[in-house]
Amino acid sequence: MLVATALAASTACGATTPPPGPTTSTSTAQLSTPSGSTVPSVVAPRTQKWVDLVVGDCVAAVPAVDLGEVDVTMADCATPHQAEVYLLAPIEVNAAITDVANQQCAAGLGPYAGATAGEFAVTYLIDSRQDRTDNNPLPSTVICLLQRTDGQPITGSARR
């Protein structure tokens, strides 16, 4: 933080050399192909809105929706990741959200993870973007995610 502040102050004063100390770079190296074209050597992680998660998706981290996070970084399930979506379940309008979400997620873990279910803890996200009317008795969706109970990353899918 101090380095960024010092750099911004130096730039604002018209200095042409950055202050000494650690810096970060956002550029990527380029690789040449046989045709002479270049491609980035680092592929940017793919993000999507967490409300669009589907069963089997693996995520680098569970989004902090209580802090307003709307995007989630997707991960290849074969690589280490923090969580995996294992169930999408509808929730009624007047349901006690926490109780129903916990029940739905707990009930779905065994069928998804099989004998390894005991290795996982459950967390969930609630998607309430649907129209909440009496015509739609199940307007919200609980998105159940599993994580390792020891806090370590998951490698591979938990689906059995």
JSON list of C-alpha atoms in Angstrom, two decimals:
[
{"chain": "A", "resi": 1, "resn": "MET", "atom": "CA", "xyz": [0.00, 0.00, 0.00]},
{"chain": "A", "resi": 2, "resn": "LEU", "atom": "CA", "xyz": [2.80, 2.39, 0.87]},
{"chain": "A", "resi": 3, "resn": "VAL", "atom": "CA", "xyz": [4.59, 1.65, -2.42]},
{"chain": "A", "resi": 4, "resn": "ALA", "atom": "CA", "xyz": [1.44, 2.32, -4.45]},
{"chain": "A", "resi": 5, "resn": "THR", "atom": "CA", "xyz": [0.89, 5.61, -2.62]},
{"chain": "A", "resi": 6, "resn": "ALA", "atom": "CA", "xyz": [4.49, 6.68, -3.17]},
{"chain": "A", "resi": 7, "resn": "LEU", "atom": "CA", "xyz": [4.32, 5.76, -6.86]},
{"chain": "A", "resi": 8, "resn": "ALA", "atom": "CA", "xyz": [1.09, 7.70, -7.35]},
{"chain": "A", "resi": 9, "resn": "ALA", "atom": "CA", "xyz": [2.58, 10.74, -5.61]},
{"chain": "A", "resi": 10, "resn": "SER", "atom": "CA", "xyz": [5.77, 10.60, -7.70]},
{"chain": "A", "resi": 11, "resn": "THR", "atom": "CA", "xyz": [3.84, 10.28, -10.94]},
{"chain": "A", "resi": 12, "resn": "ALA", "atom": "CA", "xyz": [1.56, 13.16, -10.00]},
{"chain": "A", "resi": 13, "resn": "CYS", "atom": "CA", "xyz": [4.62, 15.39, -9.45]},
{"chain": "A", "resi": 14, "resn": "GLY", "atom": "CA", "xyz": [5.98, 14.64, -12.92]},
{"chain": "A", "resi": 15, "resn": "ALA", "atom": "CA", "xyz": [8.81, 12.31, -11.86]},
{"chain": "A", "resi": 16, "resn": "THR", "atom": "CA", "xyz": [10.00, 9.99, -14.61]},
{"chain": "A", "resi": 17, "resn": "THR", "atom": "CA", "xyz": [11.64, 7.30, -12.49]},
{"chain": "A", "resi": 18, "resn": "PRO", "atom": "CA", "xyz": [9.62, 5.19, -10.09]},
{"chain": "A", "resi": 19, "resn": "PRO", "atom": "CA", "xyz": [10.72, 4.95, -6.47]},
{"chain": "A", "resi": 20, "resn": "PRO", "atom": "CA", "xyz": [12.86, 1.96, -5.49]},
{"chain": "A", "resi": 21, "resn": "GLY", "atom": "CA", "xyz": [11.17, -1.06, -4.00]},
{"chain": "A", "resi": 22, "resn": "PRO", "atom": "CA", "xyz": [8.89, -3.90, -5.03]},
{"chain": "A", "resi": 23, "resn": "THR", "atom": "CA", "xyz": [6.67, -3.45, -8.05]},
{"chain": "A", "resi": 24, "resn": "THR", "atom": "CA", "xyz": [4.08, -5.56, -9.79]},
{"chain": "A", "resi": 25, "resn": "SER", "atom": "CA", "xyz": [3.46, -6.05, -13.47]},
{"chain": "A", "resi": 26, "resn": "THR", "atom": "CA", "xyz": [0.27, -6.87, -15.29]},
{"chain": "A", "resi": 27, "resn": "SER", "atom": "CA", "xyz": [1.87, -7.68, -18.65]},
{"chain": "A", "resi": 28, "resn": "THR", "atom": "CA", "xyz": [2.17, -11.21, -19.94]},
{"chain": "A", "resi": 29, "resn": "ALA", "atom": "CA", "xyz": [4.99, -12.73, -21.93]},
{"chain": "A", "resi": 30, "resn": "GLN", "atom": "CA", "xyz": [4.32, -13.64, -25.53]},
{"chain": "A", "resi": 31, "resn": "LEU", "atom": "CA", "xyz": [5.13, -16.99, -27.15]},
{"chain": "A", "resi": 32, "resn": "SER", "atom": "CA", "xyz": [5.87, -17.27, -30.86]},
{"chain": "A", "resi": 33, "resn": "THR", "atom": "CA", "xyz": [4.07, -19.87, -32.93]},
{"chain": "A", "resi": 34, "resn": "PRO", "atom": "CA", "xyz": [5.43, -21.48, -36.12]},
{"chain": "A", "resi": 35, "resn": "SER", "atom": "CA", "xyz": [3.28, -19.09, -38.18]},
{"chain": "A", "resi": 36, "resn": "GLY", "atom": "CA", "xyz": [5.02, -16.12, -36.55]},
{"chain": "A", "resi": 37, "resn": "SER", "atom": "CA", "xyz": [1.97, -14.97, -34.59]},
{"chain": "A", "resi": 38, "resn": "THR", "atom": "CA", "xyz": [2.14, -14.56, -30.83]},
{"chain": "A", "resi": 39, "resn": "VAL", "atom": "CA", "xyz": [-0.11, -15.86, -28.09]},
{"chain": "A", "resi": 40, "resn": "PRO", "atom": "CA", "xyz": [-0.10, -14.94, -24.40]},
{"chain": "A", "resi": 41, "resn": "SER", "atom": "CA", "xyz": [1.81, -17.42, -22.22]},
{"chain": "A", "resi": 42, "resn": "VAL", "atom": "CA", "xyz": [-0.61, -16.89, -19.34]},
{"chain": "A", "resi": 43, "resn": "VAL", "atom": "CA", "xyz": [-4.32, -17.53, -19.80]},
{"chain": "A", "resi": 44, "resn": "ALA", "atom": "CA", "xyz": [-6.54, -15.32, -17.68]},
{"chain": "A", "resi": 45, "resn": "PRO", "atom": "CA", "xyz": [-8.85, -17.15, -15.28]},
{"chain": "A", "resi": 46, "resn": "ARG", "atom": "CA", "xyz": [-12.45, -17.42, -16.43]},
{"chain": "A", "resi": 47, "resn": "THR", "atom": "CA", "xyz": [-15.04, -15.69, -14.31]},
{"chain": "A", "resi": 48, "resn": "GLN", "atom": "CA", "xyz": [-18.81, -15.81, -14.35]},
{"chain": "A", "resi": 49, "resn": "LYS", "atom": "CA", "xyz": [-21.69, -14.67, -12.19]},
{"chain": "A", "resi": 50, "resn": "TRP", "atom": "CA", "xyz": [-22.14, -16.99, -9.20]},
{"chain": "A", "resi": 51, "resn": "VAL", "atom": "CA", "xyz": [-25.90, -17.17, -9.86]},
{"chain": "A", "resi": 52, "resn": "ASP", "atom": "CA", "xyz": [-25.03, -19.05, -13.09]},
{"chain": "A", "resi": 53, "resn": "LEU", "atom": "CA", "xyz": [-23.17, -21.89, -11.34]},
{"chain": "A", "resi": 54, "resn": "VAL", "atom": "CA", "xyz": [-24.30, -25.42, -12.20]},
{"chain": "A", "resi": 55, "resn": "VAL", "atom": "CA", "xyz": [-23.77, -28.82, -10.60]},
{"chain": "A", "resi": 56, "resn": "GLY", "atom": "CA", "xyz": [-20.21, -30.00, -11.20]},
{"chain": "A", "resi": 57, "resn": "ASP", "atom": "CA", "xyz": [-18.68, -26.51, -11.43]},
{"chain": "A", "resi": 58, "resn": "CYS", "atom": "CA", "xyz": [-15.48, -26.01, -9.45]},
{"chain": "A", "resi": 59, "resn": "VAL", "atom": "CA", "xyz": [-14.51, -22.59, -8.11]},
{"chain": "A", "resi": 60, "resn": "ALA", "atom": "CA", "xyz": [-11.21, -21.13, -6.99]},
{"chain": "A", "resi": 61, "resn": "ALA", "atom": "CA", "xyz": [-12.94, -19.51, -4.00]},
{"chain": "A", "resi": 62, "resn": "VAL", "atom": "CA", "xyz": [-16.45, -19.18, -2.63]},
{"chain": "A", "resi": 63, "resn": "PRO", "atom": "CA", "xyz": [-17.62, -15.64, -3.46]},
{"chain": "A", "resi": 64, "resn": "ALA", "atom": "CA", "xyz": [-18.19, -13.23, -0.57]},
{"chain": "A", "resi": 65, "resn": "VAL", "atom": "CA", "xyz": [-21.77, -12.42, -1.58]},
{"chain": "A", "resi": 66, "resn": "ASP", "atom": "CA", "xyz": [-22.39, -10.68, 1.74]},
{"chain": "A", "resi": 67, "resn": "LEU", "atom": "CA", "xyz": [-19.74, -8.16, 0.61]},
{"chain": "A", "resi": 68, "resn": "GLY", "atom": "CA", "xyz": [-21.41, -7.72, -2.78]},
{"chain": "A", "resi": 69, "resn": "GLU", "atom": "CA", "xyz": [-19.27, -10.07, -4.85]},
{"chain": "A", "resi": 70, "resn": "VAL", "atom": "CA", "xyz": [-21.17, -11.10, -7.98]},
{"chain": "A", "resi": 71, "resn": "ASP", "atom": "CA", "xyz": [-18.48, -12.94, -9.94]},
{"chain": "A", "resi": 72, "resn": "VAL", "atom": "CA", "xyz": [-16.70, -16.17, -9.13]},
{"chain": "A", "resi": 73, "resn": "THR", "atom": "CA", "xyz": [-13.43, -17.45, -10.58]},
{"chain": "A", "resi": 74, "resn": "MET", "atom": "CA", "xyz": [-14.00, -20.82, -12.20]},
{"chain": "A", "resi": 75, "resn": "ALA", "atom": "CA", "xyz": [-11.44, -23.61, -11.81]},
{"chain": "A", "resi": 76, "resn": "ASP", "atom": "CA", "xyz": [-10.71, -26.78, -13.72]},
{"chain": "A", "resi": 77, "resn": "CYS", "atom": "CA", "xyz": [-11.80, -29.53, -11.32]},
{"chain": "A", "resi": 78, "resn": "ALA", "atom": "CA", "xyz": [-8.58, -31.45, -12.07]},
{"chain": "A", "resi": 79, "resn": "THR", "atom": "CA", "xyz": [-6.56, -28.61, -10.51]},
{"chain": "A", "resi": 80, "resn": "PRO", "atom": "CA", "xyz": [-6.66, -27.54, -6.83]},
{"chain": "A", "resi": 81, "resn": "HIS", "atom": "CA", "xyz": [-9.80, -25.53, -6.05]},
{"chain": "A", "resi": 82, "resn": "GLN", "atom": "CA", "xyz": [-11.68, -24.45, -2.94]},
{"chain": "A", "resi": 83, "resn": "ALA", "atom": "CA", "xyz": [-15.21, -25.65, -3.63]},
{"chain": "A", "resi": 84, "resn": "GLU", "atom": "CA", "xyz": [-17.44, -27.65, -5.98]},
{"chain": "A", "resi": 85, "resn": "VAL", "atom": "CA", "xyz": [-21.14, -27.16, -6.72]},
{"chain": "A", "resi": 86, "resn": "TYR", "atom": "CA", "xyz": [-23.00, -30.39, -6.01]},
{"chain": "A", "resi": 87, "resn": "LEU", "atom": "CA", "xyz": [-26.68, -29.43, -5.78]},
{"chain": "A", "resi": 88, "resn": "LEU", "atom": "CA", "xyz": [-29.14, -26.77, -6.93]},
{"chain": "A", "resi": 89, "resn": "ALA", "atom": "CA", "xyz": [-32.40, -26.94, -5.00]},
{"chain": "A", "resi": 90, "resn": "PRO", "atom": "CA", "xyz": [-35.52, -24.74, -5.14]},
{"chain": "A", "resi": 91, "resn": "ILE", "atom": "CA", "xyz": [-36.64, -22.92, -2.00]},
{"chain": "A", "resi": 92, "resn": "GLU", "atom": "CA", "xyz": [-40.17, -21.75, -1.21]},
{"chain": "A", "resi": 93, "resn": "VAL", "atom": "CA", "xyz": [-41.09, -18.09, -0.72]},
{"chain": "A", "resi": 94, "resn": "ASN", "atom": "CA", "xyz": [-41.83, -18.31, 3.01]},
{"chain": "A", "resi": 95, "resn": "ALA", "atom": "CA", "xyz": [-39.27, -20.94, 3.94]},
{"chain": "A", "resi": 96, "resn": "ALA", "atom": "CA", "xyz": [-36.91, -20.47, 6.85]},
{"chain": "A", "resi": 97, "resn": "ILE", "atom": "CA", "xyz": [-34.03, -20.03, 4.42]},
{"chain": "A", "resi": 98, "resn": "THR", "atom": "CA", "xyz": [-31.18, -21.17, 6.66]},
{"chain": "A", "resi": 99, "resn": "ASP", "atom": "CA", "xyz": [-32.99, -24.29, 7.88]},
{"chain": "A", "resi": 100, "resn": "VAL", "atom": "CA", "xyz": [-34.18, -25.33, 4.42]},
{"chain": "A", "resi": 101, "resn": "ALA", "atom": "CA", "xyz": [-30.81, -24.60, 2.79]},
{"chain": "A", "resi": 102, "resn": "ASN", "atom": "CA", "xyz": [-28.98, -26.65, 5.43]},
{"chain": "A", "resi": 103, "resn": "GLN", "atom": "CA", "xyz": [-31.44, -29.54, 5.07]},
{"chain": "A", "resi": 104, "resn": "GLN", "atom": "CA", "xyz": [-31.33, -29.51, 1.26]},
{"chain": "A", "resi": 105, "resn": "CYS", "atom": "CA", "xyz": [-27.53, -29.33, 1.12]},
{"chain": "A", "resi": 106, "resn": "ALA", "atom": "CA", "xyz": [-27.04, -32.01, 3.80]},
{"chain": "A", "resi": 107, "resn": "ALA", "atom": "CA", "xyz": [-29.44, -34.37, 2.02]},
{"chain": "A", "resi": 108, "resn": "GLY", "atom": "CA", "xyz": [-27.71, -33.93, -1.34]},
{"chain": "A", "resi": 109, "resn": "LEU", "atom": "CA", "xyz": [-24.10, -34.43, -0.21]},
{"chain": "A", "resi": 110, "resn": "GLY", "atom": "CA", "xyz": [-24.20, -38.23, 0.21]},
{"chain": "A", "resi": 111, "resn": "PRO", "atom": "CA", "xyz": [-25.71, -38.99, -3.19]},
{"chain": "A", "resi": 112, "resn": "TYR", "atom": "CA", "xyz": [-23.15, -36.71, -4.87]},
{"chain": "A", "resi": 113, "resn": "ALA", "atom": "CA", "xyz": [-19.94, -37.59, -3.00]},
{"chain": "A", "resi": 114, "resn": "GLY", "atom": "CA", "xyz": [-20.72, -41.17, -1.95]},
{"chain": "A", "resi": 115, "resn": "ALA", "atom": "CA", "xyz": [-18.44, -42.70, 0.68]},
{"chain": "A", "resi": 116, "resn": "THR", "atom": "CA", "xyz": [-16.20, -39.62, 0.68]},
{"chain": "A", "resi": 117, "resn": "ALA", "atom": "CA", "xyz": [-19.03, -37.33, 1.89]},
{"chain": "A", "resi": 118, "resn": "GLY", "atom": "CA", "xyz": [-17.55, -37.27, 5.41]},
{"chain": "A", "resi": 119, "resn": "GLU", "atom": "CA", "xyz": [-14.46, -35.48, 4.06]},
{"chain": "A", "resi": 120, "resn": "PHE", "atom": "CA", "xyz": [-16.52, -32.43, 3.09]},
{"chain": "A", "resi": 121, "resn": "ALA", "atom": "CA", "xyz": [-18.23, -29.51, 4.79]},
{"chain": "A", "resi": 122, "resn": "VAL", "atom": "CA", "xyz": [-21.20, -27.78, 3.23]},
{"chain": "A", "resi": 123, "resn": "THR", "atom": "CA", "xyz": [-21.71, -24.13, 2.40]},
{"chain": "A", "resi": 124, "resn": "TYR", "atom": "CA", "xyz": [-24.32, -22.53, 0.17]},
{"chain": "A", "resi": 125, "resn": "LEU", "atom": "CA", "xyz": [-25.35, -19.45, -1.75]},
{"chain": "A", "resi": 126, "resn": "ILE", "atom": "CA", "xyz": [-28.96, -18.30, -2.16]},
{"chain": "A", "resi": 127, "resn": "ASP", "atom": "CA", "xyz": [-30.04, -17.06, -5.59]},
{"chain": "A", "resi": 128, "resn": "SER", "atom": "CA", "xyz": [-33.17, -14.95, -5.07]},
{"chain": "A", "resi": 129, "resn": "ARG", "atom": "CA", "xyz": [-33.15, -13.09, -8.36]},
{"chain": "A", "resi": 130, "resn": "GLN", "atom": "CA", "xyz": [-36.37, -14.72, -9.55]},
{"chain": "A", "resi": 131, "resn": "ASP", "atom": "CA", "xyz": [-39.73, -12.98, -9.31]},
{"chain": "A", "resi": 132, "resn": "ARG", "atom": "CA", "xyz": [-41.17, -13.53, -5.82]},
{"chain": "A", "resi": 133, "resn": "THR", "atom": "CA", "xyz": [-44.89, -13.96, -6.47]},
{"chain": "A", "resi": 134, "resn": "ASP", "atom": "CA", "xyz": [-47.56, -16.37, -5.32]},
{"chain": "A", "resi": 135, "resn": "ASN", "atom": "CA", "xyz": [-47.60, -17.71, -8.90]},
{"chain": "A", "resi": 136, "resn": "ASN", "atom": "CA", "xyz": [-44.09, -19.07, -8.38]},
{"chain": "A", "resi": 137, "resn": "PRO", "atom": "CA", "xyz": [-43.98, -21.02, -5.10]},
{"chain": "A", "resi": 138, "resn": "LEU", "atom": "CA", "xyz": [-40.27, -21.86, -5.52]},
{"chain": "A", "resi": 139, "resn": "PRO", "atom": "CA", "xyz": [-38.70, -18.53, -6.56]},
{"chain": "A", "resi": 140, "resn": "SER", "atom": "CA", "xyz": [-35.25, -18.97, -5.01]},
{"chain": "A", "resi": 141, "resn": "THR", "atom": "CA", "xyz": [-32.48, -21.51, -5.49]},
{"chain": "A", "resi": 142, "resn": "VAL", "atom": "CA", "xyz": [-29.96, -22.75, -2.96]},
{"chain": "A", "resi": 143, "resn": "ILE", "atom": "CA", "xyz": [-26.58, -23.44, -4.58]},
{"chain": "A", "resi": 144, "resn": "CYS", "atom": "CA", "xyz": [-24.82, -26.05, -2.43]},
{"chain": "A", "resi": 145, "resn": "LEU", "atom": "CA", "xyz": [-21.03, -26.18, -2.46]},
{"chain": "A", "resi": 146, "resn": "LEU", "atom": "CA", "xyz": [-18.76, -28.68, -0.79]},
{"chain": "A", "resi": 147, "resn": "GLN", "atom": "CA", "xyz": [-15.36, -27.90, 0.71]},
{"chain": "A", "resi": 148, "resn": "ARG", "atom": "CA", "xyz": [-12.82, -30.11, 2.47]},
{"chain": "A", "resi": 149, "resn": "THR", "atom": "CA", "xyz": [-13.32, -30.21, 6.22]},
{"chain": "A", "resi": 150, "resn": "ASP", "atom": "CA", "xyz": [-9.57, -29.69, 6.77]},
{"chain": "A", "resi": 151, "resn": "GLY", "atom": "CA", "xyz": [-9.56, -26.49, 4.70]},
{"chain": "A", "resi": 152, "resn": "GLN", "atom": "CA", "xyz": [-7.19, -27.93, 2.10]},
{"chain": "A", "resi": 153, "resn": "PRO", "atom": "CA", "xyz": [-7.89, -27.51, -1.63]},
{"chain": "A", "resi": 154, "resn": "ILE", "atom": "CA", "xyz": [-9.81, -30.19, -3.51]},
{"chain": "A", "resi": 155, "resn": "THR", "atom": "CA", "xyz": [-8.12, -31.78, -6.51]},
{"chain": "A", "resi": 156, "resn": "GLY", "atom": "CA", "xyz": [-10.43, -33.65, -8.86]},
{"chain": "A", "resi": 157, "resn": "SER", "atom": "CA", "xyz": [-14.18, -33.85, -8.62]},
{"chain": "A", "resi": 158, "resn": "ALA", "atom": "CA", "xyz": [-15.91, -35.16, -5.49]},
{"chain": "A", "resi": 159, "resn": "ARG", "atom": "CA", "xyz": [-18.66, -36.66, -7.65]},
{"chain": "A", "resi": 160, "resn": "ARG", "atom": "CA", "xyz": [-18.83, -40.44, -7.26]}
]
